[in-house]
Coordinates of C-alpha atoms in Angstrom, one line a residue:
M1 CA -179.1 11.4 24.0
T2 CA -180.4 8.6 26.1
A3 CA -178.1 5.6 26.5
V4 CA -179.5 2.3 25.4
K5 CA -178.6 -0.4 27.9
S6 CA -177.0 -3.4 26.2
L7 CA -175.4 -6.6 27.4
R8 CA -171.7 -6.1 27.7
F9 CA -169.2 -9.0 27.5
P10 CA -165.7 -8.3 28.9
L11 CA -164.0 -10.2 26.0
C12 CA -165.9 -8.5 23.3
T13 CA -164.3 -5.1 22.6
H14 CA -163.6 -2.7 19.8
R15 CA -160.9 0.0 19.2
F16 CA -161.5 3.1 17.1
A17 CA -160.0 6.5 16.4
L18 CA -162.1 9.6 17.0
S19 CA -161.1 12.9 15.3
G20 CA -162.6 16.3 15.5
L21 CA -162.7 19.5 17.5
N22 CA -163.3 19.9 21.2
L23 CA -162.6 16.2 22.1
E24 CA -163.0 17.0 25.8
R25 CA -166.7 17.7 25.0
F26 CA -166.9 14.2 23.5
M27 CA -165.6 12.7 26.8
N28 CA -168.2 14.6 28.8
T29 CA -171.0 13.7 26.4
V30 CA -170.1 9.9 26.6
K31 CA -169.9 10.1 30.4
K32 CA -173.4 11.7 30.6
A33 CA -174.8 9.1 28.2
G34 CA -173.6 6.4 30.6
I35 CA -171.3 4.7 28.0
P36 CA -168.0 3.4 29.6
L37 CA -164.8 3.7 27.7
L38 CA -162.2 1.0 28.6
S39 CA -159.2 3.1 27.5
V40 CA -158.5 6.5 26.0
K41 CA -155.2 7.7 24.5
R42 CA -154.5 11.0 22.7
Q43 CA -152.8 10.4 19.4
N44 CA -152.5 14.0 18.5
Q45 CA -154.3 17.3 19.2
R46 CA -157.4 16.3 17.2
T47 CA -157.4 12.5 17.5
L48 CA -158.2 10.1 20.4
V49 CA -157.7 6.3 20.3
C50 CA -160.4 4.7 22.4
E51 CA -161.5 1.2 23.4
C52 CA -165.0 0.2 24.3
Y53 CA -167.4 -2.7 24.7
S54 CA -168.6 -4.0 21.3
A55 CA -172.2 -3.7 22.5
D56 CA -171.6 0.1 23.0
L57 CA -170.1 0.7 19.5
P58 CA -173.5 1.5 17.7
G59 CA -174.4 4.0 20.4
L60 CA -171.0 5.7 20.2
S61 CA -171.2 5.8 16.4
Q62 CA -174.6 7.4 16.5
L63 CA -173.4 10.0 19.1
A64 CA -170.4 10.9 17.1
Q65 CA -172.5 11.3 13.9
E66 CA -174.9 13.6 15.7
K67 CA -172.3 15.8 17.2
G68 CA -170.0 16.0 14.2
W69 CA -167.1 13.8 15.3
R70 CA -165.6 11.3 12.9
M71 CA -165.0 7.6 13.9
R72 CA -162.4 5.7 11.8
D73 CA -160.0 2.7 12.0
I74 CA -162.7 0.6 13.8
R75 CA -161.1 -2.7 14.8
P76 CA -162.6 -5.6 16.7
L77 CA -160.6 -7.1 19.6
G78 CA -160.6 -10.3 21.6
L79 CA -163.7 -12.4 21.1
S80 CA -165.2 -9.9 18.7
A81 CA -162.2 -10.3 16.4
L82 CA -162.7 -14.1 16.4
L83 CA -166.4 -13.8 15.7
D84 CA -165.8 -11.3 12.9
A85 CA -163.2 -13.7 11.3
L86 CA -165.7 -16.6 11.6
K87 CA -168.4 -14.5 9.8
R88 CA -166.0 -13.8 7.0
R89 CA -165.0 -17.5 6.7
P90 CA -168.1 -19.6 7.2
G91 CA -166.3 -22.7 6.3
I92 CA -164.3 -22.7 9.6
P93 CA -167.3 -23.1 12.0
V94 CA -168.8 -25.7 9.6
G95 CA -165.5 -27.6 9.6
L96 CA -165.2 -27.3 13.4
V97 CA -168.7 -28.7 13.8
L98 CA -168.0 -31.5 11.4
A99 CA -164.7 -32.3 13.2
A100 CA -166.5 -32.3 16.6
A101 CA -169.2 -34.6 15.2
L102 CA -166.7 -36.9 13.7
A103 CA -164.6 -37.0 17.0
I104 CA -167.8 -37.7 19.0
G105 CA -168.8 -40.4 16.5
L106 CA -165.4 -42.1 16.5
S107 CA -165.2 -42.0 20.3
Q108 CA -168.2 -44.4 20.3
F109 CA -166.0 -47.2 19.0
I110 CA -163.0 -49.1 20.3
W111 CA -159.8 -48.5 18.2
R112 CA -157.1 -50.1 20.3
V113 CA -156.7 -53.4 22.3
E114 CA -154.1 -53.6 25.0
I115 CA -153.2 -56.7 27.0
H116 CA -151.1 -56.2 30.2
G117 CA -149.3 -58.9 32.3
A118 CA -150.1 -61.9 30.1
G119 CA -146.5 -63.2 29.8
P120 CA -146.5 -66.4 27.8
Y121 CA -150.3 -66.2 27.2
Q122 CA -149.9 -62.9 25.3
A123 CA -150.2 -64.3 21.8
E124 CA -152.9 -66.8 22.7
I125 CA -155.1 -64.3 24.4
S126 CA -154.7 -61.8 21.5
A127 CA -155.7 -64.5 19.0
Y128 CA -158.8 -65.4 21.2
L129 CA -159.9 -61.7 21.4
T130 CA -159.7 -61.5 17.6
E131 CA -161.7 -64.7 17.2
A132 CA -164.3 -63.3 19.6
G133 CA -164.6 -60.1 17.6
C134 CA -162.9 -57.9 20.1
K135 CA -160.8 -55.9 17.7
P136 CA -160.4 -52.3 16.6
G137 CA -163.6 -50.9 15.2
I138 CA -166.2 -52.5 17.4
A139 CA -168.9 -50.3 18.9
R140 CA -168.7 -49.5 22.6
A141 CA -172.4 -49.5 23.1
G142 CA -172.9 -53.2 22.5
F143 CA -169.7 -54.4 24.2
D144 CA -170.0 -56.3 27.4
A145 CA -166.7 -56.2 29.3
Q146 CA -167.9 -58.4 32.1
A147 CA -169.0 -61.1 29.7
L148 CA -165.6 -61.1 28.1
E149 CA -164.0 -61.2 31.5
R150 CA -166.0 -64.3 32.5
A151 CA -165.2 -66.0 29.2
L152 CA -161.5 -65.5 29.6
T153 CA -161.6 -66.8 33.2
R154 CA -163.3 -70.0 32.0
R155 CA -160.9 -70.5 29.1
Y156 CA -157.7 -69.9 31.1
P157 CA -158.1 -71.6 34.5
A158 CA -154.3 -71.2 35.1
I159 CA -154.7 -67.4 35.3
A160 CA -155.5 -66.1 38.8
W161 CA -158.0 -63.4 37.4
F162 CA -158.8 -61.1 34.5
H163 CA -159.9 -57.5 34.6
V164 CA -161.5 -56.2 31.4
Y165 CA -162.6 -52.6 30.9
V166 CA -162.8 -49.8 28.3
Y167 CA -160.8 -46.7 28.8
N168 CA -161.6 -43.9 26.2
I169 CA -161.1 -45.7 22.9
T170 CA -159.0 -48.6 24.3
L171 CA -160.0 -52.0 25.4
V172 CA -157.7 -53.0 28.3
V173 CA -157.3 -56.6 29.5
D174 CA -155.3 -56.8 32.7
V175 CA -154.0 -60.3 33.4
T176 CA -152.8 -61.5 36.8
Q177 CA -151.0 -64.8 36.7
G178 CA -151.3 -67.3 39.6
V179 CA -148.3 -68.2 41.7
P180 CA -147.9 -72.0 42.0
M181 CA -147.8 -73.6 45.4
P182 CA -144.3 -74.4 46.6
D183 CA -143.3 -78.0 46.8
L184 CA -143.8 -79.3 50.3
P185 CA -140.9 -81.3 51.8
S186 CA -141.2 -85.0 51.3
A187 CA -141.4 -87.3 54.2
T188 CA -139.3 -90.0 52.5
P189 CA -135.7 -90.3 53.8
G190 CA -133.0 -88.3 51.9
D191 CA -129.9 -86.3 52.2
V192 CA -129.1 -82.6 52.0
V193 CA -126.6 -82.0 49.2
A194 CA -124.7 -78.9 48.0
Q195 CA -126.5 -76.9 45.2
R196 CA -123.2 -75.2 44.4
G197 CA -119.6 -75.3 45.4
G198 CA -118.0 -73.2 48.2
I199 CA -116.2 -73.2 51.6
V200 CA -118.4 -74.2 54.6
D201 CA -118.8 -71.4 57.1
S202 CA -121.4 -72.9 59.5
V203 CA -123.6 -76.0 59.8
Q204 CA -126.9 -76.2 61.6
V205 CA -128.5 -79.7 61.6
Y206 CA -132.2 -80.1 62.3
A207 CA -132.6 -83.7 61.2
G208 CA -129.9 -86.2 60.1
T209 CA -126.1 -86.2 60.6
A210 CA -123.6 -83.6 59.5
A211 CA -121.2 -84.8 56.8
V212 CA -119.1 -81.6 56.6
K213 CA -117.7 -79.1 59.1
P214 CA -116.7 -75.4 58.9
G215 CA -113.7 -74.8 56.7
D216 CA -114.4 -77.8 54.3
V217 CA -114.3 -77.2 50.6
V218 CA -117.4 -78.7 49.0
R219 CA -118.5 -79.2 45.4
K220 CA -121.9 -79.2 43.8
G221 CA -123.8 -82.5 44.5
Q222 CA -121.7 -83.4 47.6
V223 CA -123.6 -84.7 50.6
L224 CA -123.7 -82.1 53.4
I225 CA -126.2 -83.7 55.9
R226 CA -126.8 -87.5 55.7
G227 CA -130.4 -88.7 56.1
V228 CA -129.6 -91.0 59.0
E229 CA -129.7 -90.6 62.8
R230 CA -128.2 -92.8 65.5
A231 CA -130.8 -94.2 67.9
A232 CA -130.4 -95.1 71.6
D233 CA -129.6 -98.7 70.7
E234 CA -126.8 -97.6 68.4
Q235 CA -128.8 -98.4 65.3
Y236 CA -129.1 -95.9 62.4
T237 CA -132.6 -94.8 61.5
P238 CA -133.3 -93.3 58.0
V239 CA -134.8 -89.7 58.2
R240 CA -135.4 -86.8 55.9
A241 CA -132.3 -84.6 56.5
R242 CA -132.9 -81.0 57.3
G243 CA -130.6 -78.2 58.1
V244 CA -128.8 -75.0 57.1
V245 CA -125.3 -75.0 55.7
M246 CA -123.9 -71.6 55.1
A247 CA -120.9 -71.4 52.8
R248 CA -118.7 -68.7 51.2
C249 CA -119.4 -68.8 47.5
W250 CA -117.8 -67.1 44.5
Q251 CA -119.1 -66.1 41.1
S252 CA -117.5 -64.3 38.2
H253 CA -118.7 -62.5 35.1
T254 CA -116.5 -61.3 32.2
V255 CA -117.2 -58.4 29.9
R256 CA -115.2 -57.7 26.8
M257 CA -114.9 -54.3 25.3
P258 CA -113.0 -53.2 22.1
L259 CA -110.3 -50.6 22.4
R260 CA -111.5 -49.0 19.2
D261 CA -114.8 -47.2 18.8
I262 CA -116.8 -46.6 15.7
K263 CA -117.4 -42.9 15.0
S264 CA -120.2 -41.9 12.7
A265 CA -120.8 -38.6 10.9
E266 CA -123.7 -37.6 8.6
T267 CA -122.6 -37.0 5.0
G268 CA -125.5 -34.7 4.0
R269 CA -127.2 -37.2 1.7
E270 CA -130.7 -38.2 2.8
V271 CA -133.9 -39.9 1.5
S272 CA -137.3 -38.7 2.8
Q273 CA -140.4 -40.9 2.5
T274 CA -144.0 -40.3 3.6
Q275 CA -146.5 -43.0 4.7
V276 CA -150.1 -42.7 5.6
C277 CA -150.9 -45.2 8.4
T278 CA -154.2 -46.6 9.9
P279 CA -154.7 -49.6 12.3
W280 CA -155.5 -51.8 9.3
Y281 CA -153.4 -50.6 6.3
S282 CA -150.5 -48.3 5.4
L283 CA -150.0 -46.5 2.1
P284 CA -147.5 -47.3 0.7
R285 CA -147.5 -50.7 2.5
Q286 CA -143.7 -51.1 2.4
L287 CA -140.9 -48.5 2.1
D288 CA -137.8 -49.1 0.1
S289 CA -134.5 -49.0 1.9
P290 CA -131.9 -46.5 0.6
D291 CA -128.7 -47.7 -1.0
F292 CA -126.6 -46.3 1.9
L293 CA -124.1 -48.6 3.6
A294 CA -125.1 -47.0 7.0
Y295 CA -127.7 -44.4 7.9
N296 CA -129.6 -42.8 10.7
T297 CA -133.4 -43.0 10.7
Y298 CA -135.6 -40.1 12.0
V299 CA -139.4 -40.8 12.3
S300 CA -142.1 -38.1 13.0
T301 CA -145.8 -38.9 13.3
T302 CA -148.6 -36.3 12.8
P303 CA -152.3 -37.1 13.3
L304 CA -154.2 -36.4 10.0
V305 CA -157.4 -35.2 11.6
G306 CA -157.2 -35.5 15.4
C307 CA -156.5 -37.7 18.3
F308 CA -159.8 -39.6 17.9
F309 CA -159.3 -40.3 14.2
P310 CA -157.0 -43.3 13.8
V311 CA -155.2 -42.0 10.7
F312 CA -151.7 -40.4 10.9
V313 CA -148.9 -39.4 8.6
K314 CA -145.5 -40.8 9.2
E315 CA -142.4 -39.0 7.9
I316 CA -139.3 -41.2 7.6
V317 CA -136.0 -39.5 6.9
R318 CA -132.9 -41.6 6.4
R319 CA -129.5 -39.8 6.4
E320 CA -126.3 -41.4 5.2
V321 CA -123.5 -41.7 7.7
S322 CA -119.8 -42.5 7.3
L323 CA -118.2 -44.9 9.8
E324 CA -114.6 -45.0 10.9
Y325 CA -112.6 -46.6 13.7
A326 CA -111.1 -44.3 16.4
P327 CA -108.9 -45.4 19.4
R328 CA -110.3 -45.1 22.9
S329 CA -108.6 -44.4 26.1
Q330 CA -107.6 -47.6 27.9
D331 CA -108.4 -46.2 31.3
E332 CA -111.9 -45.3 30.1
V333 CA -112.5 -48.8 28.6
R334 CA -111.3 -50.4 31.9
R335 CA -113.8 -48.3 33.9
E336 CA -116.7 -49.1 31.6
A337 CA -115.9 -52.8 31.4
A338 CA -115.5 -53.0 35.2
D339 CA -118.8 -51.2 35.8
A340 CA -120.6 -53.4 33.3
A341 CA -119.2 -56.6 34.9
L342 CA -120.0 -55.5 38.4
E343 CA -123.6 -54.5 37.3
K344 CA -124.1 -58.0 35.9
L345 CA -122.9 -59.6 39.2
K346 CA -125.3 -57.3 41.2
T347 CA -128.2 -58.4 39.0
A348 CA -127.3 -62.1 39.3
L349 CA -126.7 -61.9 43.1
Y350 CA -129.7 -59.7 43.9
G351 CA -130.9 -60.5 47.5
Y352 CA -127.5 -61.7 48.7
E353 CA -125.1 -59.8 50.9
I354 CA -121.8 -59.5 49.0
I355 CA -118.8 -59.8 51.3
D356 CA -116.1 -58.8 48.9
K357 CA -115.7 -58.1 45.2
W358 CA -112.8 -57.4 42.8
V359 CA -112.0 -57.0 39.1
D360 CA -109.2 -58.5 37.0
Y361 CA -108.2 -57.3 33.6
C362 CA -106.5 -59.0 30.6
M363 CA -105.8 -58.0 26.9
I364 CA -107.2 -60.2 24.1
E365 CA -105.4 -60.0 20.7
G366 CA -104.3 -56.4 21.4
D367 CA -107.6 -54.8 20.5
T368 CA -110.0 -56.1 23.2
L369 CA -110.0 -55.6 26.9
A370 CA -111.6 -58.2 29.2
A371 CA -112.7 -57.3 32.7
T372 CA -113.6 -60.2 35.0
A373 CA -115.6 -59.2 38.1
T374 CA -115.7 -61.7 41.0
A375 CA -117.9 -61.5 44.1
E376 CA -117.9 -63.4 47.3
W377 CA -121.0 -63.9 49.4
L378 CA -122.6 -66.2 52.1
M379 CA -125.6 -68.4 51.2
D380 CA -127.3 -71.6 52.3
I381 CA -126.1 -74.1 49.7
G382 CA -128.1 -77.0 51.0
G383 CA -130.9 -78.6 49.1
D384 CA -132.8 -81.9 48.8
S385 CA -131.0 -84.7 47.0
P386 CA -132.6 -85.7 43.7
P387 CA -134.9 -88.7 43.9

């Protein structure tokens, strides 16, 4: 028998069982015919289990039939098994082609609009984009991002700049707000006054006359540097006072925490609801709340067709819980309250070097613990006097 050369694919293989007499002769015959076998295992004295390339299966079948061997239990493997399954179910490839066509078609449209960094302009810019027709469902082909960027720049001159671009199926509008120019010091005469109370640590006068000295206790609004200077003729000349007055300042923050905690446990009763959602409409539009006094809500979202098709199914499960009060360890509550109060102080005093800090505790009505954290730091408390 002359071997017929065929195109062999590594992922396209078949497995079969060969039975008959003198199986060693079969191996020699296959070798002479130039047909490779990927694996050969002896199942019993008269049966071999072999694996071959799918392209060589017709030649092996013809050889076995001519020589009197019997091939059975022929099974496709790898890519051949997949192709065989697709042949038996023609709806699968058709569905895959339609899904791919639908995904490609939907990717030609914009389905989401995101605005980043707009701050107080968020709602106004969103309304303007809707009026301009930049909303979910517009075609990407006819959309001009640069034109929209120019229109937004003209409409909002207070914004430093806009950057508009399309990413996949999302229209992104990046907003960078301008930083206003700082107020320049006025040339008119005036004093330096305390912006907050404290104990003066040091005074450096650049213009004017010092009104306080280190160790003085000052209050908010008190004059620190007077806006006058003595001239050579002993006359006082009005000037704009300037200087640095470093003072030790204190600030406190109080956090209250209950000594009882609410424990919850699910009772086993639950209500499950399903909602089909799109960017424009949900079915049903509103979901009824269960008649539970308290419940946990679990939400899972599953795309209906695929990531490019903006329809998904939302599963909402509400499980009833029972609530009861349980006492907490007073030491644990003290630690949590102190940590929370100190964290608030760190946030409020960000940028300042804290010299010292401490926490005081007190009980309120026997069931609430109050932790008051106090911090001490140095800062320049001087500022221009109000006009």
